[in-house]
Coordinates of C-alpha atoms (C1' of nucleotides) in Angstrom, one line a residue:
Chain A
M30 CA -82.1 64.7 75.6
F31 CA -79.3 63.7 78.1
K32 CA -78.9 65.4 81.4
E33 CA -75.7 66.3 83.2
I34 CA -74.2 63.7 85.5
E35 CA -74.2 64.0 89.3
Q36 CA -72.3 61.8 91.8
K37 CA -73.0 58.2 92.6
K38 CA -72.5 55.1 90.5
I39 CA -72.2 56.9 87.2
Y40 CA -72.9 53.9 85.1
L41 CA -76.2 53.3 86.9
Q42 CA -77.2 56.9 86.4
I43 CA -76.6 56.5 82.7
L44 CA -78.7 53.4 82.8
E45 CA -81.5 55.3 84.5
Q46 CA -81.3 58.0 81.8
I47 CA -81.5 55.6 79.0
K48 CA -84.4 53.8 80.7
D49 CA -86.2 57.1 81.1
N50 CA -85.5 58.2 77.6
I51 CA -86.9 54.9 76.3
I52 CA -90.0 55.1 78.4
E53 CA -90.6 58.7 77.3
G54 CA -90.2 57.7 73.7
N55 CA -87.1 59.7 73.0
L56 CA -85.2 56.5 72.4
K57 CA -86.6 53.4 70.7
S58 CA -85.4 50.0 69.6
G59 CA -82.6 50.2 67.0
D60 CA -81.8 53.8 67.7
R61 CA -78.2 54.8 67.6
L62 CA -76.7 56.2 70.7
P63 CA -74.4 59.3 70.5
S64 CA -70.8 58.4 69.7
E65 CA -68.8 57.7 72.9
R66 CA -66.7 60.8 72.6
Q67 CA -69.6 63.1 71.9
W68 CA -71.7 61.5 74.6
A69 CA -69.0 61.7 77.2
E70 CA -68.6 65.4 76.4
Q71 CA -72.4 66.0 76.7
L72 CA -72.6 64.3 80.1
G73 CA -69.4 65.9 81.3
V74 CA -67.7 62.6 82.1
S75 CA -64.8 60.7 80.6
R76 CA -65.1 58.3 77.7
A77 CA -63.9 55.4 80.0
T78 CA -66.9 56.0 82.3
I79 CA -69.3 56.0 79.3
R80 CA -67.8 52.8 78.1
E81 CA -68.2 51.1 81.5
A82 CA -71.9 52.1 81.4
I83 CA -72.2 50.8 77.8
R84 CA -70.5 47.6 78.8
A85 CA -73.0 47.0 81.6
L86 CA -75.9 47.7 79.2
E87 CA -74.4 45.4 76.6
M88 CA -74.2 42.6 79.2
I89 CA -78.0 42.6 79.7
G90 CA -78.7 42.8 76.0
L91 CA -79.9 46.4 76.1
V92 CA -77.2 47.8 73.8
R93 CA -75.5 46.3 70.8
C94 CA -72.0 47.5 70.0
Q95 CA -70.6 47.6 66.5
Q96 CA -67.1 48.6 66.0
G97 CA -66.7 51.2 63.3
E98 CA -70.4 51.9 63.3
G99 CA -71.7 52.8 66.7
N100 CA -73.7 51.7 69.7
F101 CA -77.4 50.9 69.3
I102 CA -80.4 50.2 71.5
A103 CA -81.1 46.6 71.0
V104 CA -83.8 45.8 68.4
D105 CA -85.8 43.9 70.9
Y106 CA -85.3 42.9 74.5
E107 CA -85.8 39.3 74.0
D108 CA -82.2 38.5 74.8
T109 CA -82.1 40.6 78.0
L110 CA -82.2 37.5 80.2
T111 CA -80.3 35.0 78.1
Q112 CA -76.9 35.9 79.2
P113 CA -77.7 36.3 82.9
L114 CA -79.7 33.1 82.8
T115 CA -76.8 31.3 81.2
I116 CA -74.4 32.6 83.8
M117 CA -76.7 31.6 86.6
F118 CA -77.0 28.1 85.1
W119 CA -73.2 27.6 85.1
L120 CA -72.5 29.2 88.4
S121 CA -75.2 27.5 90.3
K122 CA -74.2 24.2 88.8
A123 CA -77.8 23.5 87.9
K124 CA -78.8 20.5 85.8
I125 CA -80.4 20.7 82.4
S126 CA -83.5 19.1 83.9
Q127 CA -83.9 22.1 86.1
I128 CA -84.1 24.5 83.2
Q129 CA -86.4 22.1 81.5
E130 CA -88.7 22.3 84.6
L131 CA -88.5 26.0 84.4
R132 CA -89.4 25.9 80.7
R133 CA -92.3 23.6 81.5
A134 CA -93.7 26.0 83.9
L135 CA -93.6 28.8 81.4
E136 CA -94.7 26.8 78.4
T137 CA -97.8 25.6 80.1
E138 CA -98.7 29.1 81.4
S139 CA -97.9 30.5 78.0
A140 CA -100.3 28.0 76.4
K141 CA -102.9 28.7 79.0
L142 CA -102.8 32.5 78.3
A143 CA -102.6 31.9 74.6
A144 CA -105.8 30.0 74.7
K145 CA -107.4 32.8 76.7
H146 CA -106.3 35.5 74.3
M147 CA -106.3 33.6 71.0
T148 CA -107.4 35.6 67.9
P149 CA -108.4 34.1 64.6
E150 CA -105.4 35.6 62.9
R151 CA -103.0 34.1 65.4
Y152 CA -104.7 30.8 65.3
E153 CA -104.4 30.6 61.5
K154 CA -100.8 31.4 61.7
I155 CA -100.1 28.7 64.2
E156 CA -102.3 26.2 62.4
K157 CA -100.3 26.8 59.2
I158 CA -97.1 26.1 61.1
C159 CA -98.5 22.8 62.3
Q160 CA -99.5 21.8 58.8
A161 CA -96.0 22.7 57.6
I162 CA -94.5 20.5 60.2
E163 CA -96.6 17.6 59.2
T164 CA -95.8 17.8 55.6
E165 CA -92.1 18.7 56.0
T166 CA -89.7 15.8 55.8
D167 CA -86.4 17.5 56.4
E168 CA -85.8 17.1 60.1
S169 CA -83.8 20.2 60.6
I170 CA -86.5 22.3 59.0
R171 CA -89.1 20.5 61.1
A172 CA -87.1 21.4 64.1
E173 CA -87.1 25.1 63.0
L174 CA -90.8 25.0 62.5
D175 CA -91.4 23.5 65.9
K176 CA -89.4 26.3 67.4
R177 CA -91.6 28.8 65.6
F178 CA -94.7 26.9 66.9
H179 CA -93.6 27.6 70.4
Y180 CA -92.5 31.1 69.6
E181 CA -95.9 32.0 68.2
I182 CA -97.7 30.6 71.2
A183 CA -95.5 32.7 73.4
M184 CA -96.4 35.7 71.4
A185 CA -100.1 34.8 71.6
S186 CA -99.9 34.7 75.3
E187 CA -99.7 38.5 75.2
N188 CA -97.4 38.4 78.2
I189 CA -94.0 39.9 77.3
M190 CA -92.5 38.9 80.6
I191 CA -93.3 35.2 80.3
K192 CA -92.5 35.3 76.6
N193 CA -89.0 36.6 77.2
V194 CA -88.1 34.4 80.1
L195 CA -89.5 31.5 78.2
L196 CA -87.5 32.3 75.1
S197 CA -84.4 32.8 77.1
S198 CA -84.7 29.4 78.9
A199 CA -85.5 27.7 75.6
S200 CA -82.5 29.1 73.9
L201 CA -80.4 28.1 76.9
I202 CA -81.6 24.6 76.6
E203 CA -81.0 24.6 72.9
A204 CA -77.5 25.8 73.4
L205 CA -76.9 23.0 75.9
I206 CA -78.5 20.3 73.7
K207 CA -78.0 21.6 70.3
D208 CA -79.9 19.1 68.4
I209 CA -82.5 18.2 70.9
R210 CA -85.4 18.9 68.5
I211 CA -83.9 17.0 65.7
A212 CA -83.1 14.1 68.0
I213 CA -86.6 14.0 69.3
L214 CA -88.3 14.6 66.0
D215 CA -86.0 12.1 64.3
D216 CA -87.5 9.3 66.3
P217 CA -90.0 7.7 63.9
H218 CA -92.3 6.7 66.8
R219 CA -92.5 10.3 68.0
G220 CA -93.2 12.2 64.8
P221 CA -96.9 11.2 64.7
L222 CA -97.2 11.7 68.5
I223 CA -95.9 15.2 68.2
D224 CA -98.3 16.1 65.4
Q225 CA -101.1 14.7 67.5
Q226 CA -100.1 16.8 70.5
H227 CA -99.9 19.9 68.4
H228 CA -103.4 19.2 67.2
I229 CA -104.7 18.9 70.7
I230 CA -103.1 22.2 71.6
L231 CA -104.6 23.7 68.5
Q232 CA -108.0 22.5 69.5
A233 CA -107.7 24.0 72.9
F234 CA -106.7 27.3 71.3
Q235 CA -109.7 27.2 69.0
S236 CA -112.1 26.5 71.7
H237 CA -110.4 29.0 74.0
D238 CA -109.9 26.4 76.6
P239 CA -106.9 27.5 78.8
L240 CA -106.9 24.4 81.0
K241 CA -106.9 22.0 78.1
A242 CA -104.1 24.0 76.4
A243 CA -102.0 23.9 79.6
M244 CA -102.5 20.1 80.0
A245 CA -101.8 19.4 76.3
M246 CA -98.6 21.5 76.5
S247 CA -97.6 19.8 79.6
Q248 CA -97.8 16.4 77.9
H249 CA -95.9 17.9 75.0
M250 CA -93.2 18.9 77.4
D251 CA -93.0 15.3 78.7
L252 CA -91.3 14.4 75.5
I253 CA -88.5 16.8 76.1
D254 CA -88.4 15.7 79.8
D255 CA -87.9 12.2 78.7
F256 CA -85.1 13.1 76.4
V257 CA -83.3 15.2 79.0
S258 CA -83.6 12.6 81.7
R259 CA -82.0 9.9 79.4
L260 CA -79.3 12.4 78.5
E261 CA -78.7 13.4 82.1
P262 CA -79.4 10.5 84.5
D263 CA -80.3 11.3 88.1
D264 CA -77.4 11.4 90.4
Chain B
M22 CA -62.2 28.1 51.9
F23 CA -61.0 30.6 54.5
K24 CA -62.1 30.5 58.1
E25 CA -63.5 33.5 59.7
I26 CA -61.1 35.3 62.0
E27 CA -62.9 36.2 65.2
Q28 CA -61.5 38.0 68.1
K29 CA -63.9 37.7 71.1
K30 CA -64.2 40.9 73.1
I31 CA -61.7 40.8 75.9
Y32 CA -64.3 41.4 78.6
L33 CA -66.2 38.3 77.4
Q34 CA -63.0 36.2 77.6
I35 CA -62.6 37.4 81.2
L36 CA -66.1 36.4 81.9
E37 CA -65.4 33.0 80.5
Q38 CA -62.3 32.7 82.8
I39 CA -64.3 33.6 85.9
K40 CA -67.0 31.2 84.9
D41 CA -64.5 28.4 84.4
N42 CA -62.7 29.2 87.7
I43 CA -65.9 29.1 89.6
I44 CA -67.0 25.8 88.0
E45 CA -63.7 24.3 88.8
G46 CA -63.9 25.5 92.3
N47 CA -60.9 27.8 92.3
L48 CA -63.3 30.7 92.9
K49 CA -66.3 30.6 95.2
S50 CA -68.9 32.9 96.6
G51 CA -67.4 35.7 98.6
D52 CA -63.9 35.3 97.3
R53 CA -62.0 38.3 96.5
L54 CA -60.8 39.0 93.0
P55 CA -57.2 40.2 92.4
S56 CA -56.9 43.9 92.6
E57 CA -57.6 45.6 89.2
R58 CA -54.0 46.7 88.7
Q59 CA -52.6 43.3 89.6
W60 CA -55.1 41.4 87.6
A61 CA -54.6 43.6 84.5
E62 CA -50.9 42.8 84.7
Q63 CA -51.5 39.1 85.1
L64 CA -53.8 38.9 82.1
G65 CA -51.6 41.3 80.1
V66 CA -54.4 43.8 79.4
S67 CA -55.0 47.3 80.6
R68 CA -56.9 48.2 83.7
A69 CA -59.6 49.9 81.7
T70 CA -60.4 46.6 80.0
I71 CA -60.5 44.8 83.3
R72 CA -62.8 47.4 84.6
E73 CA -65.2 47.0 81.7
A74 CA -65.3 43.3 82.4
I75 CA -66.0 43.9 86.1
R76 CA -68.7 46.4 85.3
A77 CA -70.4 43.8 83.1
L78 CA -70.2 41.2 85.9
E79 CA -71.4 43.7 88.4
M80 CA -74.5 44.4 86.3
I81 CA -75.6 40.8 86.4
G82 CA -75.0 40.5 90.1
L83 CA -72.0 38.3 89.9
V84 CA -69.5 40.7 91.3
R85 CA -69.7 43.2 94.2
C86 CA -67.5 46.2 94.1
Q87 CA -66.3 47.9 97.3
Q88 CA -64.3 51.1 96.9
G89 CA -61.1 51.0 99.0
E90 CA -61.6 47.3 99.7
G91 CA -61.7 45.2 96.5
N92 CA -64.0 43.3 94.1
F93 CA -65.7 40.2 95.3
I94 CA -67.6 37.3 93.9
A95 CA -71.2 37.8 95.0
V96 CA -72.2 35.8 98.0
D97 CA -75.1 34.2 96.2
Y98 CA -76.4 34.4 92.7
E99 CA -80.0 34.9 93.7
D100 CA -80.0 38.5 92.4
T101 CA -78.4 37.7 89.1
L102 CA -81.8 38.1 87.3
T103 CA -83.3 40.9 89.4
Q104 CA -81.7 43.8 87.6
P105 CA -82.2 42.5 84.0
L106 CA -85.8 41.5 84.9
T107 CA -86.4 45.0 86.2
I108 CA -84.9 46.6 83.1
M109 CA -87.0 44.4 80.9
F110 CA -90.1 45.3 82.7
W111 CA -89.6 49.0 82.3
L112 CA -88.4 48.9 78.7
S113 CA -91.0 46.6 77.4
K114 CA -93.7 48.7 79.2
A115 CA -95.2 45.5 80.7
K116 CA -97.9 45.7 83.2
I117 CA -97.7 44.4 86.7
S118 CA -100.3 41.8 86.0
Q119 CA -97.9 40.3 83.5
I120 CA -95.2 39.8 86.1
Q121 CA -97.9 38.4 88.4
E122 CA -98.8 35.9 85.7
L123 CA -95.1 35.0 85.5
R124 CA -94.9 34.6 89.2
R125 CA -98.0 32.4 89.2
A126 CA -96.5 30.1 86.7
L127 CA -93.4 29.7 88.8
E128 CA -95.1 29.5 92.2
T129 CA -97.3 26.7 91.1
E130 CA -94.5 24.8 89.5
S131 CA -92.4 25.5 92.6
A132 CA -95.2 24.1 94.9
K133 CA -95.6 21.1 92.6
L134 CA -91.9 20.3 92.8
A135 CA -91.8 21.0 96.5
A136 CA -94.5 18.5 97.1
K137 CA -92.6 16.0 95.1
H138 CA -89.3 16.4 97.0
M139 CA -90.6 17.4 100.4
T140 CA -88.6 16.1 103.4
P141 CA -89.8 15.9 107.0
E142 CA -87.3 18.6 108.0
R143 CA -88.4 21.0 105.4
Y144 CA -92.0 20.3 106.1
E145 CA -91.6 21.1 109.7
K146 CA -89.9 24.3 108.9
I147 CA -92.7 25.5 106.7
E148 CA -95.3 24.3 109.1
K149 CA -93.7 26.4 111.8
I150 CA -93.8 29.4 109.6
C151 CA -97.5 28.9 109.0
Q152 CA -98.2 28.6 112.7
A153 CA -96.3 31.8 113.3
I154 CA -98.3 33.6 110.6
E155 CA -101.5 32.5 112.3
T156 CA -100.6 33.7 115.7
E157 CA -98.9 36.8 114.7
T158 CA -100.9 40.0 114.9
D159 CA -98.5 42.6 113.6
E160 CA -99.3 42.8 109.9
S161 CA -95.8 43.8 108.8
I162 CA -94.3 40.8 110.5
R163 CA -97.1 38.6 109.1
A164 CA -96.1 39.9 105.7
E165 CA -92.5 39.0 106.3
L166 CA -93.4 35.5 107.4
D167 CA -95.6 35.1 104.4
K168 CA -92.5 36.0 102.3
R169 CA -90.5 33.3 104.1
F170 CA -93.3 30.8 103.5
H171 CA -92.9 31.2 99.8
Y172 CA -89.1 31.3 100.0
E173 CA -88.9 28.0 101.8
I174 CA -91.2 26.4 99.3
A175 CA -89.0 27.7 96.5
M176 CA -86.0 26.2 98.3
A177 CA -87.9 22.9 98.8
S178 CA -88.5 22.7 95.1
E179 CA -84.9 21.8 94.7
N180 CA -84.7 23.7 91.5
I181 CA -82.4 26.6 91.7
M182 CA -83.3 28.0 88.3
I183 CA -87.0 28.2 89.2
K184 CA -86.1 29.4 92.6
N185 CA -84.0 32.3 91.3
V186 CA -86.4 33.4 88.6
L187 CA -89.2 33.2 91.1
L188 CA -87.5 35.2 93.7
S189 CA -86.5 37.8 91.2
S190 CA -90.0 38.3 89.9
A191 CA -91.4 38.3 93.4
S192 CA -89.0 41.0 94.5
L193 CA -89.8 43.0 91.4
I194 CA -93.5 42.8 92.2
E195 CA -92.7 43.8 95.7
A196 CA -90.7 46.8 94.5
L197 CA -93.6 47.9 92.4
I198 CA -96.3 47.3 95.1
K199 CA -94.4 47.8 98.3
D200 CA -97.1 47.0 100.6
I201 CA -99.0 44.4 98.7
R202 CA -98.7 41.8 101.3
I203 CA -99.7 44.0 104.1
A204 CA -102.6 45.4 102.0
I205 CA -103.8 41.9 101.3
L206 CA -103.2 40.5 104.8
D207 CA -104.8 43.6 106.3
D208 CA -108.2 42.8 104.9
P209 CA -110.0 41.1 107.8
H210 CA -111.9 38.9 105.5
R211 CA -108.7 37.6 103.9
G212 CA -106.7 36.7 107.0
P213 CA -108.5 33.4 107.7
L214 CA -108.7 32.6 104.0
I215 CA -105.0 32.9 103.6
D216 CA -104.4 30.7 106.6
Q217 CA -106.7 28.1 105.2
Q218 CA -104.9 28.2 101.9
H219 CA -101.6 27.7 103.6
H220 CA -103.0 24.7 105.3
I221 CA -104.2 23.1 102.1
I222 CA -100.7 23.6 100.6
L223 CA -99.2 22.1 103.7
Q224 CA -101.5 19.1 103.4
A225 CA -100.4 18.6 99.8
F226 CA -96.8 18.7 100.9
Q227 CA -97.4 16.2 103.6
S228 CA -99.1 13.8 101.3
H229 CA -96.6 14.4 98.5
D230 CA -99.3 15.4 96.2
P231 CA -97.8 17.7 93.5
L232 CA -101.1 18.3 91.7
K233 CA -102.9 19.3 94.8
A234 CA -100.0 21.6 95.8
A235 CA -100.1 23.3 92.4
M236 CA -103.8 23.9 92.5
A237 CA -103.7 25.2 96.1
M238 CA -100.9 27.5 95.2
S239 CA -102.7 28.7 92.2
Q240 CA -105.7 29.6 94.3
H241 CA -103.4 31.3 96.7
M242 CA -102.1 33.4 93.8
D243 CA -105.7 34.4 92.9
L244 CA -105.6 36.6 96.0
I245 CA -102.7 38.6 94.6
D246 CA -104.2 38.6 91.1
D247 CA -107.3 40.1 92.5
F248 CA -105.3 42.8 94.3
V249 CA -103.2 43.6 91.2
S250 CA -106.2 43.8 88.9
R251 CA -107.9 46.3 91.2
L252 CA -104.7 48.3 91.4
E253 CA -104.2 48.2 87.7
P254 CA -107.5 48.1 85.8
D255 CA -107.6 46.6 82.3
D256 CA -106.9 49.1 79.5
Chain C
dT2 C1' -69.9 51.8 31.9
dA3 C1' -69.0 49.0 35.6
dT4 C1' -65.8 47.3 38.7
dT5 C1' -61.9 47.7 41.5
dG6 C1' -59.1 49.6 44.9
dG7 C1' -57.5 53.5 47.6
dT8 C1' -58.3 57.3 50.7
dC9 C1' -60.3 59.4 54.6
dA10 C1' -63.2 60.6 58.4
dG11 C1' -65.7 58.7 62.1
dT12 C1' -66.4 54.9 65.3
dG13 C1' -65.6 51.5 68.9
dG14 C1' -61.5 48.7 71.2
dT15 C1' -57.5 49.1 73.9
dC16 C1' -53.6 51.1 76.3
dT17 C1' -51.1 54.3 79.4
dG18 C1' -50.4 57.0 83.3
dA19 C1' -52.3 60.1 86.3
dC20 C1' -55.2 61.9 90.2
dC21 C1' -59.0 61.4 93.6
dA22 C1' -61.9 59.1 97.3
dC23 C1' -62.1 55.6 100.4
dC24 C1' -60.8 52.0 103.7
dA25 C1' -58.1 49.3 106.8
dA26 C1' -54.1 48.6 109.2
dC27 C1' -50.3 50.5 111.2
dC28 C1' -47.8 53.8 113.8
dT29 C1' -47.3 57.5 117.5
dG30 C1' -47.7 60.3 121.1
dT31 C1' -50.2 60.8 125.2
Chain D
dA22 C1' -54.0 51.3 126.8
dC23 C1' -55.9 54.3 123.7
dA24 C1' -57.3 58.1 120.5
dG25 C1' -55.8 60.1 116.3
dG26 C1' -53.1 60.7 112.4
dT27 C1' -50.3 58.5 108.7
dT28 C1' -49.7 55.5 105.0
dG29 C1' -50.3 52.2 101.5
dG30 C1' -53.5 49.8 98.7
dT31 C1' -58.0 49.7 96.6
dG32 C1' -61.7 51.1 93.4
dG33 C1' -63.5 55.5 90.7
dT34 C1' -62.5 58.7 87.3
dC35 C1' -60.0 61.3 84.0
dA36 C1' -57.3 62.7 79.7
dG37 C1' -55.0 61.6 75.7
dA38 C1' -53.2 58.4 72.5
dC39 C1' -53.1 54.6 69.1
dC40 C1' -55.2 50.6 66.7
dA41 C1' -58.9 48.1 63.9
dC42 C1' -63.0 48.6 61.7
dT43 C1' -66.8 50.7 58.8
dG44 C1' -68.9 53.2 55.2
dA45 C1' -68.7 56.7 51.8
dC46 C1' -66.4 58.9 48.4
dC47 C1' -63.6 58.9 44.3
dA48 C1' -60.1 57.9 41.0
dA49 C1' -58.0 54.5 38.1
dT50 C1' -58.8 50.6 35.4
dA51 C1' -60.8 46.9 32.3

DNA sequence: TATTGGTCAGTGGTCTGACCACCAACCTGT
DNA sequence: ACAGGTTGGTGGTCAGACCACTGACCAATA
C-alpha cells in the first residue's frame, strides 16, 4: 500500500503517495492512516519526518489528527481551502468587501450552473428550505436555513471546485462577521425582500434559466454587499 | 459550570504569531525567519515543534525553506492557494471543465471590477499587450502575452482575493493542459477572433462599462471552454 | 444488575541530542 | 590577485524518550 521513500522533499513524496492512494481507491475519506510509528517503519523514515508530512497535510485540511486515536483522511475536502484562504486574507491585508466580491462571483456562477443542472429532487429540497425560512420566526434558525439554502445551490451546481471555494469564502466571511445573516435577516424591511429574492431564484431553477438565476442571485448578494459596505466604509 | 480547557496545538500558535507579526509590519515578504535552533529557544519549544510549524507554513506557500541558508517569508502570497487547489482537484476527482467554470466565474468578475476601477496607466499597459499580441507571430510568445493580458486585468480588478484565486486556478489549468494557449492560438481561424475579443474587452475598459467587460470576457472564455470540452468529452 | 473507577496498551504531542548535506563567507597559500 | 580548502551556521533527518490522551477491559461497589 505504501512504497519505500527515496530522496527529495520527503513530506512531498508522502503527499504524493497519499494522493495516489486516494485516487486509486486504496484510501478514502474517513480512513485511518497507519500509526505514526508503524508508518515510519514501513516507509523507512523517522517518525519526525512522518509527522512533518502529516502536519503539512493537516494544514490543507486533508488529514485530521486526534490525539490518542489516530490520524484520519478528512471526511470531506470542503475545508481544504478555508485555512489558506484565511491566511491569504490576513496577510494580503484584504478588505472584507473583497471576499464578498469573490463570493459574489462564485454564488452567481453557482446559481447559473444549478439552474442548468437542476433536478426535481434537488428543487424540492431547496423549495422546502425556502418555505421553512418563510415560516420560521427565530432569527438564528432562519440564518442557519439561509446558509443551507446557499449550500444546496452550491451542491446543485455539480461543480465541486466552485462549491468548495465558495463554501470556504463564505465561511471566511462568516468568521469575520459572525452575525451577518442575523443582522441582515433581522431587519424587518428585509425579511420579505429576501423571501421574494429566494422565490425568483427558485423560479429560475424551475424553468432551468441560468441567466435569470445568476441575475437573481446577484441581486441577492447586493444585500450582503450593502451590509458589508456600511460595516467597512471605503478608505 | 466548568470551562473547557483547551490547549491549542503549538504549531497553530506559531502560525498565529507569524500572522500577527506580518500584520503589524514586523515581518514582511522576503524577510528571513530566525534559525530553527534560535527560534526554538526563543519560544521555549523544541526544534521539532518549530519544524512542524514551518512545514505547515511551507505547505500553504507562506514560507520558503532553503537548506544551508534559512527560512524566509514568501516573496508574495500569490501561490498560497495553488497547492491546496491542486490537491483538491485531484482528491475530489474533479474534471478540468469544472476548474474552467471556476475560472470563468473569476475572470468575468475580474473584468467587471477592472472596468470599474480602470486607470489610464493600467489601460495603456493592457492596450500595449494587446498590440503586441496582434503583431507577434511566434505562438509561444503570443501565449505568454495572452497570459500577461489576463494577469494585468486581474491586477486592475484591485481585488487581491479574486486575483489570487484566479491566478491559482489558471495555473492549475495550465499545468493540466500545458499548451492550451498555444493550441488555441495556433488555430488560424481563432487568431483574429481572439484579437477581436481583446478589443471589445479593451473598449469596455475604456468606457468603464463593467457589464460589457464581463460579457466580453465571458465570450472570451467560451474559446477555452470549447477547447476543454473537446479535450474532455462529457461522460 | 448497573454503575463507577482503575488499569493498561496504543496513539499523537513534545522534547532532546545527535549526525548529515548544504551554503556562504572566510582564510591561505600560491 | 586569485583559486581552493576550511569552517561555522543552516536546514534535513534520525533515534529514543517521556507526557497526555483515548478506548477497552475489568474489578469493586451500590
